[in-house]
mmCIF file of C-alpha atoms in Angstrom:
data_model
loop_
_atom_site.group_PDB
_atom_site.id
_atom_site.type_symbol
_atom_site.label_atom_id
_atom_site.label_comp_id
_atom_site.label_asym_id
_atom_site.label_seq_id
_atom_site.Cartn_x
_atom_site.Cartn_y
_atom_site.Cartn_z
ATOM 1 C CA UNK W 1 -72.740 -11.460 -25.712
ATOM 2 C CA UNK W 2 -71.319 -9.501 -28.559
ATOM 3 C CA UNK W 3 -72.738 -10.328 -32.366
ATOM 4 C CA UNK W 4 -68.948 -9.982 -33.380
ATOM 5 C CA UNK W 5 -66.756 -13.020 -33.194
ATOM 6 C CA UNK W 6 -63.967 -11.709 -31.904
ATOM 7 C CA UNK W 7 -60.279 -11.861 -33.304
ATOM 8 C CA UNK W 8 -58.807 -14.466 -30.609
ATOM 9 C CA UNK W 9 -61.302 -16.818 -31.375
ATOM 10 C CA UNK W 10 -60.826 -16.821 -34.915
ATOM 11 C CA UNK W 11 -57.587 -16.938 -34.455
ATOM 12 C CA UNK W 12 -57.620 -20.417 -32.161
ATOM 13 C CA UNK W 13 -60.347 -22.017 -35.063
ATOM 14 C CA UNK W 14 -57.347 -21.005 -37.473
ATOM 15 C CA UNK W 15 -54.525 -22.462 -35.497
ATOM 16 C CA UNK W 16 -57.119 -25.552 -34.679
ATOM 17 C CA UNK W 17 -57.318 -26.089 -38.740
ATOM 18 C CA UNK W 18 -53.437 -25.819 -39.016
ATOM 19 C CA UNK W 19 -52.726 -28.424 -36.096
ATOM 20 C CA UNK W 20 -55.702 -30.990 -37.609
ATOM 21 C CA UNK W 21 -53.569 -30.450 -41.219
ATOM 22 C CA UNK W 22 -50.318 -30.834 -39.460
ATOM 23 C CA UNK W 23 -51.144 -33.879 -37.685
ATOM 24 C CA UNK W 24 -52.863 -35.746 -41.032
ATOM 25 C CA UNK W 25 -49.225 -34.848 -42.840
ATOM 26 C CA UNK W 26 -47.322 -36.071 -39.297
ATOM 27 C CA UNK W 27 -49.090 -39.521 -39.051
ATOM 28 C CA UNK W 28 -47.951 -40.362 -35.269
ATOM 29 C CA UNK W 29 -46.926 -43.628 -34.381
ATOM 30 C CA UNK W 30 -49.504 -43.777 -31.202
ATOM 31 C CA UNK W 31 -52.858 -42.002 -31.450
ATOM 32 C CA UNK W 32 -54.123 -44.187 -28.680
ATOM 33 C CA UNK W 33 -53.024 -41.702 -25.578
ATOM 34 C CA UNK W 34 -50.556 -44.666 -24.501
ATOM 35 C CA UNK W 35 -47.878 -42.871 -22.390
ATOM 36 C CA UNK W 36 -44.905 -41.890 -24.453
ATOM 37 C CA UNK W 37 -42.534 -42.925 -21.967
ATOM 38 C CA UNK W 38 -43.910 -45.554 -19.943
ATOM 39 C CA UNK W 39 -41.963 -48.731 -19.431
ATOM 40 C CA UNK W 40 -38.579 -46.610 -18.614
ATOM 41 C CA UNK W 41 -36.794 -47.595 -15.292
ATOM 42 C CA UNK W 42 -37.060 -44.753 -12.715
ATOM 43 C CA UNK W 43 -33.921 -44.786 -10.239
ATOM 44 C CA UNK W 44 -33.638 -42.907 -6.965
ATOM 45 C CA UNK W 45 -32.199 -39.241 -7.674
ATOM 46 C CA UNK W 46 -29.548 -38.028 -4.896
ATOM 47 C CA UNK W 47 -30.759 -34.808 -3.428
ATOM 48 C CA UNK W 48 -34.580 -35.476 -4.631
ATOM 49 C CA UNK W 49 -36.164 -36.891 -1.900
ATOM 50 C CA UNK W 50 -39.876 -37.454 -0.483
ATOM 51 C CA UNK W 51 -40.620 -33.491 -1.172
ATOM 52 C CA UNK W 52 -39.258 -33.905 -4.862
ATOM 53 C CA UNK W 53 -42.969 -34.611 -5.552
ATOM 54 C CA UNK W 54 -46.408 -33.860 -4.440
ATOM 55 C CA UNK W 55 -49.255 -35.738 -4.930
ATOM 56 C CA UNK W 56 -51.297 -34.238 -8.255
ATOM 57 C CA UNK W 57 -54.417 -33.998 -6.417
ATOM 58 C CA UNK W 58 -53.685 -32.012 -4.104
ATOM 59 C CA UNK W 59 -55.472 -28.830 -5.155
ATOM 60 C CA UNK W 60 -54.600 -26.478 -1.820
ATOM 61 C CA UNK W 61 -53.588 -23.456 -1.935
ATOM 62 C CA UNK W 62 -50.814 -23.313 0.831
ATOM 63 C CA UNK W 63 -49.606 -26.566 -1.083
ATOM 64 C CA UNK W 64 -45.705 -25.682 -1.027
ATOM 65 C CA UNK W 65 -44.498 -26.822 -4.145
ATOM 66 C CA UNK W 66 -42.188 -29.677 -5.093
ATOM 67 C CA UNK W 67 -38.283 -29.188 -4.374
ATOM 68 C CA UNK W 68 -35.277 -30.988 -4.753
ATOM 69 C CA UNK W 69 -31.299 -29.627 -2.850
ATOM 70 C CA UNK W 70 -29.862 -27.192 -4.959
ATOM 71 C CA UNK W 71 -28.135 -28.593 -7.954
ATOM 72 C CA UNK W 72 -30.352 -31.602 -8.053
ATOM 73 C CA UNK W 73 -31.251 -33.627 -9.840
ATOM 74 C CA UNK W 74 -27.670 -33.908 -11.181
ATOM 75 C CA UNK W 75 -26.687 -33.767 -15.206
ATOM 76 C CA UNK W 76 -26.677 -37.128 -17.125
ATOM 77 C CA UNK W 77 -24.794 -35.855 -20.282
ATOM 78 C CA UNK W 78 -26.327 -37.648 -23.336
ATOM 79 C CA UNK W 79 -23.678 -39.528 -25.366
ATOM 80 C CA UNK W 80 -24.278 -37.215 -28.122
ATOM 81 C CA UNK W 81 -25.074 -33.482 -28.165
ATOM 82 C CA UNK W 82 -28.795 -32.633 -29.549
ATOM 83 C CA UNK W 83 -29.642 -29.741 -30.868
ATOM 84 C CA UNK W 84 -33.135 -28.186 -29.314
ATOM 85 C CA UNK W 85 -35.700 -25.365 -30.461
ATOM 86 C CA UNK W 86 -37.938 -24.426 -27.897
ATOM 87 C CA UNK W 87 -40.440 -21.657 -28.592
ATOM 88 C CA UNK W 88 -41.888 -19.302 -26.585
ATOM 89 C CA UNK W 89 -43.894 -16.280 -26.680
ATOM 90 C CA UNK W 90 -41.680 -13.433 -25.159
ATOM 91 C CA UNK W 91 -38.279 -13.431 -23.750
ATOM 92 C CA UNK W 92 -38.853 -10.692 -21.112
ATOM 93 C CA UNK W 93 -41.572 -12.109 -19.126
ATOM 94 C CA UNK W 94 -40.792 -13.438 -15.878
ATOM 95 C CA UNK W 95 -42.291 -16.574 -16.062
ATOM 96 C CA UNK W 96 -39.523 -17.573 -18.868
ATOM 97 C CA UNK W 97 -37.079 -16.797 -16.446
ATOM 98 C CA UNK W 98 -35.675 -20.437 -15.370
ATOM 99 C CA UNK W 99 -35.578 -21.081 -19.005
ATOM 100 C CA UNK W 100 -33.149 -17.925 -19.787
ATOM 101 C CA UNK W 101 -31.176 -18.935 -16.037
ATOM 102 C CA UNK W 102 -31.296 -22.763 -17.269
ATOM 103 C CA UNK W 103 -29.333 -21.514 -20.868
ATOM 104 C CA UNK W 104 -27.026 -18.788 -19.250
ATOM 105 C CA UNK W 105 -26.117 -20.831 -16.659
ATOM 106 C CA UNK W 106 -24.753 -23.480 -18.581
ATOM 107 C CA UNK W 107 -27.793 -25.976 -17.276
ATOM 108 C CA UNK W 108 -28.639 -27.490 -20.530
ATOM 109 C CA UNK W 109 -25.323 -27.685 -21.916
ATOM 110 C CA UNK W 110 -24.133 -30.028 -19.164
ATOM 111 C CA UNK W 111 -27.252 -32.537 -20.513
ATOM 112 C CA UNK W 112 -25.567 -32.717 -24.165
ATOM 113 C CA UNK W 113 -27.919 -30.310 -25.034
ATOM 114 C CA UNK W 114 -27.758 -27.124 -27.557
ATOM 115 C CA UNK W 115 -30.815 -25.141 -27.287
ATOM 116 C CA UNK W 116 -32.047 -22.119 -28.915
ATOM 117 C CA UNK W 117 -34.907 -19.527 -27.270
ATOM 118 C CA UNK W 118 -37.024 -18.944 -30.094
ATOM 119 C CA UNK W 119 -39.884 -15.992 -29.811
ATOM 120 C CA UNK W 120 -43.170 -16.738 -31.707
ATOM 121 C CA UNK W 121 -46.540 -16.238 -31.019
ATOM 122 C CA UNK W 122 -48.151 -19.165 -29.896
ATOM 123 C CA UNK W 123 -50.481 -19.335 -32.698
ATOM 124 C CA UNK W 124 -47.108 -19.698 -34.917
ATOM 125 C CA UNK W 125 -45.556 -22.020 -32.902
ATOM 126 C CA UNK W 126 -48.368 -24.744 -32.857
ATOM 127 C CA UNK W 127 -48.217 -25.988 -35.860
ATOM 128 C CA UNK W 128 -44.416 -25.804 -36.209
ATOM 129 C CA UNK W 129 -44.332 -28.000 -32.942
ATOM 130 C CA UNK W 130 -47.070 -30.401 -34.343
ATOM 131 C CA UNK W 131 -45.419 -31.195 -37.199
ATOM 132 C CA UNK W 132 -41.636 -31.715 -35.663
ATOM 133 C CA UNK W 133 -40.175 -28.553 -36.706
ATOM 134 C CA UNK W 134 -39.424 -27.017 -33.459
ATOM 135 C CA UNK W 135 -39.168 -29.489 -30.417
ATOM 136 C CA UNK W 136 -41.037 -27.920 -27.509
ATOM 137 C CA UNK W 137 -43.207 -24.939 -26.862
ATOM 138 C CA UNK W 138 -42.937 -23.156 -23.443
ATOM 139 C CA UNK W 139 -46.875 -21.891 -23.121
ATOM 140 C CA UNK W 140 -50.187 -23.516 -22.410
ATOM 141 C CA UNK W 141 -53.075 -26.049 -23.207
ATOM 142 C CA UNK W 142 -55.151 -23.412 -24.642
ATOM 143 C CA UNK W 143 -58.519 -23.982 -26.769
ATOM 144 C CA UNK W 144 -56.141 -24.833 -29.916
ATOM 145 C CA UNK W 145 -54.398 -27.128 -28.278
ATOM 146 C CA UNK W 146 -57.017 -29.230 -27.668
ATOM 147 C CA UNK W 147 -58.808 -28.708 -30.777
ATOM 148 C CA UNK W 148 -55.276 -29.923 -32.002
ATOM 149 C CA UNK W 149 -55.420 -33.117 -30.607
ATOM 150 C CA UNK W 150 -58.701 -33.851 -31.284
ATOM 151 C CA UNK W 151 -57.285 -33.602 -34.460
ATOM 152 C CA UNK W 152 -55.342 -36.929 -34.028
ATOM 153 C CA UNK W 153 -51.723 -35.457 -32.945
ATOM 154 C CA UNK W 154 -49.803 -36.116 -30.202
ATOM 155 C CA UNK W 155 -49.119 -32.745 -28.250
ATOM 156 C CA UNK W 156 -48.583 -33.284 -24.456
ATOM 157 C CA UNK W 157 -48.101 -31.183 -21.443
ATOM 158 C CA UNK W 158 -45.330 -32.400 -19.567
ATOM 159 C CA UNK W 159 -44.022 -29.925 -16.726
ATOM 160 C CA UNK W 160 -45.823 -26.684 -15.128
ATOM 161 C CA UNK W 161 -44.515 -23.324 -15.147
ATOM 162 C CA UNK W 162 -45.398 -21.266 -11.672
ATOM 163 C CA UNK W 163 -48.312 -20.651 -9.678
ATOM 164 C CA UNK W 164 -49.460 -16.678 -8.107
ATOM 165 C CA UNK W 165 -47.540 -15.770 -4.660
ATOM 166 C CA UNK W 166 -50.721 -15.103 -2.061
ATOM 167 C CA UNK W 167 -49.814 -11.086 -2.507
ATOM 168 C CA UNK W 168 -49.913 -11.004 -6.403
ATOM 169 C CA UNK W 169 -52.867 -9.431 -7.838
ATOM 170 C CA UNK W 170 -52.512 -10.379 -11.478
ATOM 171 C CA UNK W 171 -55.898 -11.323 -12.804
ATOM 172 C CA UNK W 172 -59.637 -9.733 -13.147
ATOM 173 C CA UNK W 173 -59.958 -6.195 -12.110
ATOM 174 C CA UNK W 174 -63.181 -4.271 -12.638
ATOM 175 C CA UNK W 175 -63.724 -0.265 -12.825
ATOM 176 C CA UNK W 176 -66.545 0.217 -10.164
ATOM 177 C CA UNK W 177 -69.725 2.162 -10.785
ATOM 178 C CA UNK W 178 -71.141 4.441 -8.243
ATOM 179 C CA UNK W 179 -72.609 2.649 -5.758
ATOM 180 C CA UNK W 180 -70.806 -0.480 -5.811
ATOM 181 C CA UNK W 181 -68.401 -2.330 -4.082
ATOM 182 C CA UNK W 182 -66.223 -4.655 -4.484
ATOM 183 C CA UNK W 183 -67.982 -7.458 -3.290
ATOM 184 C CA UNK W 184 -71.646 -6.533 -4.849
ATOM 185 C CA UNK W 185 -70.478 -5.892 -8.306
ATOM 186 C CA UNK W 186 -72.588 -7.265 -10.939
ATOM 187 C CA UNK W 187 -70.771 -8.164 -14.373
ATOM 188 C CA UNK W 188 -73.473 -9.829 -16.811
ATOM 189 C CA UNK W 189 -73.858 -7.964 -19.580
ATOM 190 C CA UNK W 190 -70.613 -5.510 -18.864
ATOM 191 C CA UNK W 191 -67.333 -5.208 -21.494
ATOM 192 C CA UNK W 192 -64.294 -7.381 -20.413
ATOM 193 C CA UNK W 193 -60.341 -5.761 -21.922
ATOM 194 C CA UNK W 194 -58.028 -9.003 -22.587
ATOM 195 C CA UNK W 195 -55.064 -9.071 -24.722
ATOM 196 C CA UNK W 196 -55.530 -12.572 -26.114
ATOM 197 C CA UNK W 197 -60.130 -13.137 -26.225
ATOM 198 C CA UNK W 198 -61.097 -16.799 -26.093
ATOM 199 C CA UNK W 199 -59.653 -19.824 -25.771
ATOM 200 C CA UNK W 200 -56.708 -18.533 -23.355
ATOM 201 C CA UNK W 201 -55.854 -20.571 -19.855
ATOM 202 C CA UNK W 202 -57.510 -17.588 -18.710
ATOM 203 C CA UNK W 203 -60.415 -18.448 -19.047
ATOM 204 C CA UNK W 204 -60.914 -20.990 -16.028
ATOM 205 C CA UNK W 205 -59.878 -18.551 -13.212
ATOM 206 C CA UNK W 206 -62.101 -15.545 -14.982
ATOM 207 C CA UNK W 207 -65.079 -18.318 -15.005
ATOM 208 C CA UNK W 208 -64.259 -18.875 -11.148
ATOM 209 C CA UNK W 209 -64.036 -14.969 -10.621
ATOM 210 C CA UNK W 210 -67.449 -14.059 -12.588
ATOM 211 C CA UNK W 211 -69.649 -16.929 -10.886
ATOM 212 C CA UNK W 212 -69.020 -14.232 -7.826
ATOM 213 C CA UNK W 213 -70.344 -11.492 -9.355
ATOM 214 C CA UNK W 214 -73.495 -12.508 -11.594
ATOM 215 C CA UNK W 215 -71.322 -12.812 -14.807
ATOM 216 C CA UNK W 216 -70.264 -15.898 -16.855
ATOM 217 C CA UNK W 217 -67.925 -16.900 -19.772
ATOM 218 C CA UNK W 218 -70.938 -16.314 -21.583
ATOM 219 C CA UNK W 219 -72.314 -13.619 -20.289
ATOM 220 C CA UNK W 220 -69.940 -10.688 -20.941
ATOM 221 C CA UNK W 221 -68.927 -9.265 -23.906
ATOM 222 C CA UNK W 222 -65.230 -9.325 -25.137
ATOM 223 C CA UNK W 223 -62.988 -7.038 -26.200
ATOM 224 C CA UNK W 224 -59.491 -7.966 -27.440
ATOM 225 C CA UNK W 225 -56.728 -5.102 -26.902
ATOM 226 C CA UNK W 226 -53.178 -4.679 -27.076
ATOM 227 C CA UNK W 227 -51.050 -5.131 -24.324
ATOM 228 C CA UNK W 228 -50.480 -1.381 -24.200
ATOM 229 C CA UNK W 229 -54.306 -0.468 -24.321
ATOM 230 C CA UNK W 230 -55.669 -2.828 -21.489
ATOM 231 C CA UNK W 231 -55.138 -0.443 -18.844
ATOM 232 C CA UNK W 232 -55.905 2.344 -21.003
ATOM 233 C CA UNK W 233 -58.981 1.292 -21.479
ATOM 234 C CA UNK W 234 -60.049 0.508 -17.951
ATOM 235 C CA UNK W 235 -58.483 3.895 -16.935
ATOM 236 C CA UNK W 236 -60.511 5.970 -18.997
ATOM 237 C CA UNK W 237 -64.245 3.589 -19.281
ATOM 238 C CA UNK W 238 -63.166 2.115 -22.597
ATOM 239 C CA UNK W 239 -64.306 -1.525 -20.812
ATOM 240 C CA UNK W 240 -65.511 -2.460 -17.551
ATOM 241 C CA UNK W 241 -63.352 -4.696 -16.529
ATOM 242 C CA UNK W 242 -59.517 -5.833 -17.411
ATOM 243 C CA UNK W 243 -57.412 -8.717 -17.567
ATOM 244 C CA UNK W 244 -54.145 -7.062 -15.794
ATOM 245 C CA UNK W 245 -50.800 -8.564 -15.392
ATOM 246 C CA UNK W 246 -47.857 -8.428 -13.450
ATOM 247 C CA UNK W 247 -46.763 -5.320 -12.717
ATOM 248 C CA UNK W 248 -49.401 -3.200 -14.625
ATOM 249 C CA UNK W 249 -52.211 -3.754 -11.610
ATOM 250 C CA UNK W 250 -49.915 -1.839 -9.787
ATOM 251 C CA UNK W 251 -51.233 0.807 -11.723
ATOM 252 C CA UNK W 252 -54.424 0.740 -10.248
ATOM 253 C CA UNK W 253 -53.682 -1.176 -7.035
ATOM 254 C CA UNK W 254 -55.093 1.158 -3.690
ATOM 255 C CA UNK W 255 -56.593 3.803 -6.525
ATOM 256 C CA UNK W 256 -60.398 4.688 -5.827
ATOM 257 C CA UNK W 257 -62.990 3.197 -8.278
ATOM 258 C CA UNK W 258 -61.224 0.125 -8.986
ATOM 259 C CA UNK W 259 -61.422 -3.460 -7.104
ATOM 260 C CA UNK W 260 -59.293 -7.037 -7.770
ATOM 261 C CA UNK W 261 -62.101 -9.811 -8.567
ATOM 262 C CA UNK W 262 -59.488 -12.866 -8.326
ATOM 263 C CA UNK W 263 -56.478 -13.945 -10.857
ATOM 264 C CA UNK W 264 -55.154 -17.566 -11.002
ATOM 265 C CA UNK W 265 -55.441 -20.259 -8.292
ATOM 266 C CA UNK W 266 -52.904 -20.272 -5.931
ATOM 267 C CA UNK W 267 -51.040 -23.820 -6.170
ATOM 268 C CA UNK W 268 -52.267 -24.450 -9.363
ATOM 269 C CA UNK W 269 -49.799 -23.722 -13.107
ATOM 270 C CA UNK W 270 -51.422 -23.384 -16.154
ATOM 271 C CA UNK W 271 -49.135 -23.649 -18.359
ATOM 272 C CA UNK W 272 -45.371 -24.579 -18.738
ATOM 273 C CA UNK W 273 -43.555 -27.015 -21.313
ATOM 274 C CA UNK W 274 -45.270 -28.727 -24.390
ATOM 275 C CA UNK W 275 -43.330 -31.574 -26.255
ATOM 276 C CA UNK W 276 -44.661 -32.806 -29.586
ATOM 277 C CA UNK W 277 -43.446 -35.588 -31.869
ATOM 278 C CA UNK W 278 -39.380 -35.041 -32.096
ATOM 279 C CA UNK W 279 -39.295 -35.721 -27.833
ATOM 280 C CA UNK W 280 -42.290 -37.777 -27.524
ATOM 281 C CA UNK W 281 -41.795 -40.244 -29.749
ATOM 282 C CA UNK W 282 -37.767 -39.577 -31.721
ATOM 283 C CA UNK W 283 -35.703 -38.992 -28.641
ATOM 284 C CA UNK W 284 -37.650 -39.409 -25.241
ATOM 285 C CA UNK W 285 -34.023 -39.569 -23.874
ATOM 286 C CA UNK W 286 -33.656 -35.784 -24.780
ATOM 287 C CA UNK W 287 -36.866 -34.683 -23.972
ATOM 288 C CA UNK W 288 -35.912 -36.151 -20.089
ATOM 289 C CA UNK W 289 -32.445 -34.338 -20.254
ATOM 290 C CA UNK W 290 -34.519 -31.176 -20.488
ATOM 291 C CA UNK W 291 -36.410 -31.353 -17.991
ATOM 292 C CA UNK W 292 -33.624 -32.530 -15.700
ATOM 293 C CA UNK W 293 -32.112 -29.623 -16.627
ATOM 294 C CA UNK W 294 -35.589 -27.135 -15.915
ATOM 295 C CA UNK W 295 -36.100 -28.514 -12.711
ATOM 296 C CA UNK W 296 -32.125 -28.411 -11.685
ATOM 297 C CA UNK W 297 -32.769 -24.696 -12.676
ATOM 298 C CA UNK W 298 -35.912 -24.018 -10.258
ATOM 299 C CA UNK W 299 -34.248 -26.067 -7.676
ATOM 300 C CA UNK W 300 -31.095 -24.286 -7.438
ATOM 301 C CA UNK W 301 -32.175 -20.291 -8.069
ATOM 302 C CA UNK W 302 -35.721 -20.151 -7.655
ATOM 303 C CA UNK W 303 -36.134 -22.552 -4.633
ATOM 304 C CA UNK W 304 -37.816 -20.042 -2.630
ATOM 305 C CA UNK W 305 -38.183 -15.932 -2.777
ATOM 306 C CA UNK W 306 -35.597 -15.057 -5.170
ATOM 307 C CA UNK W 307 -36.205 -11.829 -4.746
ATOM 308 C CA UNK W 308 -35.041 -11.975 -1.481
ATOM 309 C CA UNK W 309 -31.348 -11.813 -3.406
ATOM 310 C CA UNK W 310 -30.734 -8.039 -4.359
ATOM 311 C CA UNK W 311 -27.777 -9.418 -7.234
ATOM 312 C CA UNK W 312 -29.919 -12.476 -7.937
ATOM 313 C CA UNK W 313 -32.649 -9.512 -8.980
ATOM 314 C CA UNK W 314 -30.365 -7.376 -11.083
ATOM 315 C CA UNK W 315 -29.010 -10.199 -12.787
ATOM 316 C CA UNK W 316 -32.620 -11.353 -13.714
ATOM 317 C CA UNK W 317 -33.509 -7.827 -14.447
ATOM 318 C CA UNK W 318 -30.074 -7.690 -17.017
ATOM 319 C CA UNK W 319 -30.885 -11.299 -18.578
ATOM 320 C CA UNK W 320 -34.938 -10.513 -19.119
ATOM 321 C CA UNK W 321 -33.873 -7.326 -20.501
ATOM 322 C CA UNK W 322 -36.554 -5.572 -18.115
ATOM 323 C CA UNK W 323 -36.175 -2.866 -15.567
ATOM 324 C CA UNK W 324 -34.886 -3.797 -12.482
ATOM 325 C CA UNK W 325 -37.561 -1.766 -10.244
ATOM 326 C CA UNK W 326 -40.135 -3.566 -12.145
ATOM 327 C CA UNK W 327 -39.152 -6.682 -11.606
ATOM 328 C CA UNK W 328 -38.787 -5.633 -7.883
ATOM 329 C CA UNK W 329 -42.399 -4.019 -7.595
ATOM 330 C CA UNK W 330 -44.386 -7.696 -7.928
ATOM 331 C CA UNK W 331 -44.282 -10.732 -5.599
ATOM 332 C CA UNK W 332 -41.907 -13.464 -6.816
ATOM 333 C CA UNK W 333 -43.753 -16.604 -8.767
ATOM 334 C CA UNK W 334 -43.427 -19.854 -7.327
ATOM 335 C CA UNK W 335 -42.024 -21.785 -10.115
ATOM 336 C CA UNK W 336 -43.663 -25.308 -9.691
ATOM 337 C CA UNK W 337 -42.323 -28.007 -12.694
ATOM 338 C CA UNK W 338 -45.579 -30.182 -11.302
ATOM 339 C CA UNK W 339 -49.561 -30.655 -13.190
ATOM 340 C CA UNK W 340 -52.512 -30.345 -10.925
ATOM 341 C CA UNK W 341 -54.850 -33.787 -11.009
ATOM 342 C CA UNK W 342 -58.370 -31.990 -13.457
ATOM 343 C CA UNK W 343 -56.872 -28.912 -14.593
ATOM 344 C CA UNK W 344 -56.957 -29.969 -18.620
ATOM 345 C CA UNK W 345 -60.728 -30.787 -17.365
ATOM 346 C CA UNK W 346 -61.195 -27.271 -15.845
ATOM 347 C CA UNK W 347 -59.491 -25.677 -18.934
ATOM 348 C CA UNK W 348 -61.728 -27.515 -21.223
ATOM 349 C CA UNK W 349 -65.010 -26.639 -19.177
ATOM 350 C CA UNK W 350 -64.625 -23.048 -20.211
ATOM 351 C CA UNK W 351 -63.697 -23.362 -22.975
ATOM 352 C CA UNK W 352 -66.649 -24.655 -24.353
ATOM 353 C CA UNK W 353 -69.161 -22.051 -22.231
ATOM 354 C CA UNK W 354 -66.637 -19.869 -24.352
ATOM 355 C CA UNK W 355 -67.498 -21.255 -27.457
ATOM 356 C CA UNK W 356 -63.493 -22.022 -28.192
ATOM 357 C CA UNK W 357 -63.926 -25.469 -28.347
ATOM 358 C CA UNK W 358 -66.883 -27.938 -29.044
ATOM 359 C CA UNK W 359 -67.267 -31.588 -28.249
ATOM 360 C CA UNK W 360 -66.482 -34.052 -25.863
ATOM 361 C CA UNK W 361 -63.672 -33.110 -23.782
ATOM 362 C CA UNK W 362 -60.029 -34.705 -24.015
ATOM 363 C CA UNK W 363 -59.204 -37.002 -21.048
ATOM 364 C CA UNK W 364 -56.632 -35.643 -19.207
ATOM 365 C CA UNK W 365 -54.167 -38.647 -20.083
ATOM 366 C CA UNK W 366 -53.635 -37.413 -23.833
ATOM 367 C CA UNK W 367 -53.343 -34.009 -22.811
ATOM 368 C CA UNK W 368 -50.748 -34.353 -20.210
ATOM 369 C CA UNK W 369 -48.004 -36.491 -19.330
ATOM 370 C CA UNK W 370 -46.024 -36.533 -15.787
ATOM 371 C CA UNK W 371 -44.050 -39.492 -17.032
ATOM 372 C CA UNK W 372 -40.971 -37.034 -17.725
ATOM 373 C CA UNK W 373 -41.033 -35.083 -14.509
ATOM 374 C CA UNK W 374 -41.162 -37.895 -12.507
ATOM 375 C CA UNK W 375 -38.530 -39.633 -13.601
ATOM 376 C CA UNK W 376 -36.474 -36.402 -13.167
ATOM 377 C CA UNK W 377 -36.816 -36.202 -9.469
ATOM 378 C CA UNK W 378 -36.947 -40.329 -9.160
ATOM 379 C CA UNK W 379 -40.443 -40.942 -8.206
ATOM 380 C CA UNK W 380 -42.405 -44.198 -9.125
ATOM 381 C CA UNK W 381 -45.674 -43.689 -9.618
#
């Protein structure tokens, strides 16, 4: 590995010092991992029947994901409006998309709910949302997160973003040498291009990726780019290999010289909504009307390929602010509002080959918390 520390993993040990501070000055009500909203009575949900939920260990890949009818499950307006922050990283990325579809389209209004999109960094947001100034963070359980609450506050995972369609080819792609091939390339020892360095979800599929190919976590050497220089550097030998996103391996999809190494497990989010104190603990009753209103959102116009719908697509393109033949030129994500059984486990495992986190891990039940999506869709556990 590198001598260098590099700047992403600085940057999680500085967002791990800010969550520890924010938590001492927070002082939780529960630091014992108790669920937040256990003891609530879960009612059937009209139009959220037996494939409203699938079971959480269920790790296959052809594992269709969890769907209620269209328009289900219905509002159930809170008596009073609340007013909402929830933060996320970028406003044009597709994955954000049900969120932008939920406000537009009037979904969280007919909760009682007045929410605001608010774009910051997740390194910002952290230790906003650990100390109760913004509400909930759409992102992931990286490395600071858990650092976070090993720090003593309560930050939990409570709904899934998407998971890759078979076809996409987001993920690890790798400039060949002469001689090689795809499946005999060797990567110990050989530069890696990433746009965020360690401690990122990203790490568990590029673990599962490297084992392949002689390489480890631990084993390559890092080097943290901007989003316009990955490719760049890839293109012109700069690194060896790239972390590539949707659509820029189109760039270099079919070219000579270049080969896909594997991107995120298919059935499997790694990311999606984080609550901390204000809908945890303050108003559980909001944090439930917005995820009703998330999963109404998925279930009614991302149910299947919605980019089978030409004006579905342009209207998309027009609310992400993003180029309609972009948008067009990747597979569509399969938005999935469900947590995969051992994934905070498998996140945590690389982290520490990374050397983002250190320590025993953090069980999986004060890390995430299905309480809120279950209820949603009307399923006892």
């Amino acid at each position: 590995m590198s001598g260098r520390t590099p700047r992403g993993y600085g940057a999680a040990l500085a967002v791990a010092a800010l969550l520890v501070s924010a938590a001492c000055s927070a002082t939780p009500k529960d630091d014992t991992g108790a669920d937040p909203a256990a003891g609530r009575t879960i009612r059937p949900v009209d139009g959220c029947g037996p494939s409203s939920w699938t079971d959480p260990a269920d790790l296959s890949a052809a594992r269709a994901p969890a769907r209620c009818a269209p328009r289900a499950p219905a509002a159930r307006p809170l008596s009073t409006t609340r007013k909402l922050t929830i933060a996320t990283g970028t406003l044009s990325a597709e994955y954000v998309a049900p969120l932008e579809v939920a406000l537009d389209k009037g979904e969280f209004k007919a909760e009682g709910l007045d929410v605001t999109l608010k774009v910051l960094p997740t390194p910002e947001a952290l230790p906003l949302l650990a100390k109760g100034d913004i509400d909930a963070l759409w992102a992931a359980p990286e490395a600071a997160v858990m650092n976070g609450i090993k720090g003593g506050f309560d930050i939990r995972w409570v709904a899934g973003n998407f998971s890759p369609d078979p076809k996409s080819k987001s993920g690890l792609w790798v400039r060949l040498k002469k001689g090689e091939t795809a499946a005999g390339v060797k990567l110990a020892g050989r530069s890696l291009g990433t746009m965020i360095g360690k401690g990122s979800v990203i790490a568990y599929p590029m673990q599962k990726a490297l084992a392949g190919h002689q390489g480890g976590l631990d084993s390559i050497r890092y080097r943290q780019l901007g989003s316009a220089d990955v490719l760049t550097a890839l293109q012109n030998g700069g690194v060896d290999s790239a972390w590539l996103l949707d659509p820029v391996w189109r760039k270099v999809d079919g070219e000579r010289g270049y080969a896909f190494l594997g991107g995120q497990p298919l059935g499997e989010p790694l990311g999606g909504m984080l609550y901390g104190r204000t809908l945890l603990r303050d108003d559980v009753d909001a944090g439930m009307a917005l995820l009703r209103a998330y999963i109404r959102t998925v279930n009614t116009y991302f149910a299947s390929d919605y980019k089978q719908n030409e004006t579905f697509v342009t209207y998309l393109a027009k609310l992400l602010k993003t180029d309609e033949s972009v948008l067009r030129s990747t597979p569509p994500l399969r938005m999935d509002w469900e947590i995969r059984k051992g994934t905070t486990n498998r996140l945590q495992s690389a982290y520490v080959t990374q050397g983002a986190t250190e320590g025993s891990a953090v069980p999986e039940p004060r890390i995430v918390d299905r309480a809120y999506y279950e209820e949603a869709v009307g399923h006892t556990p």
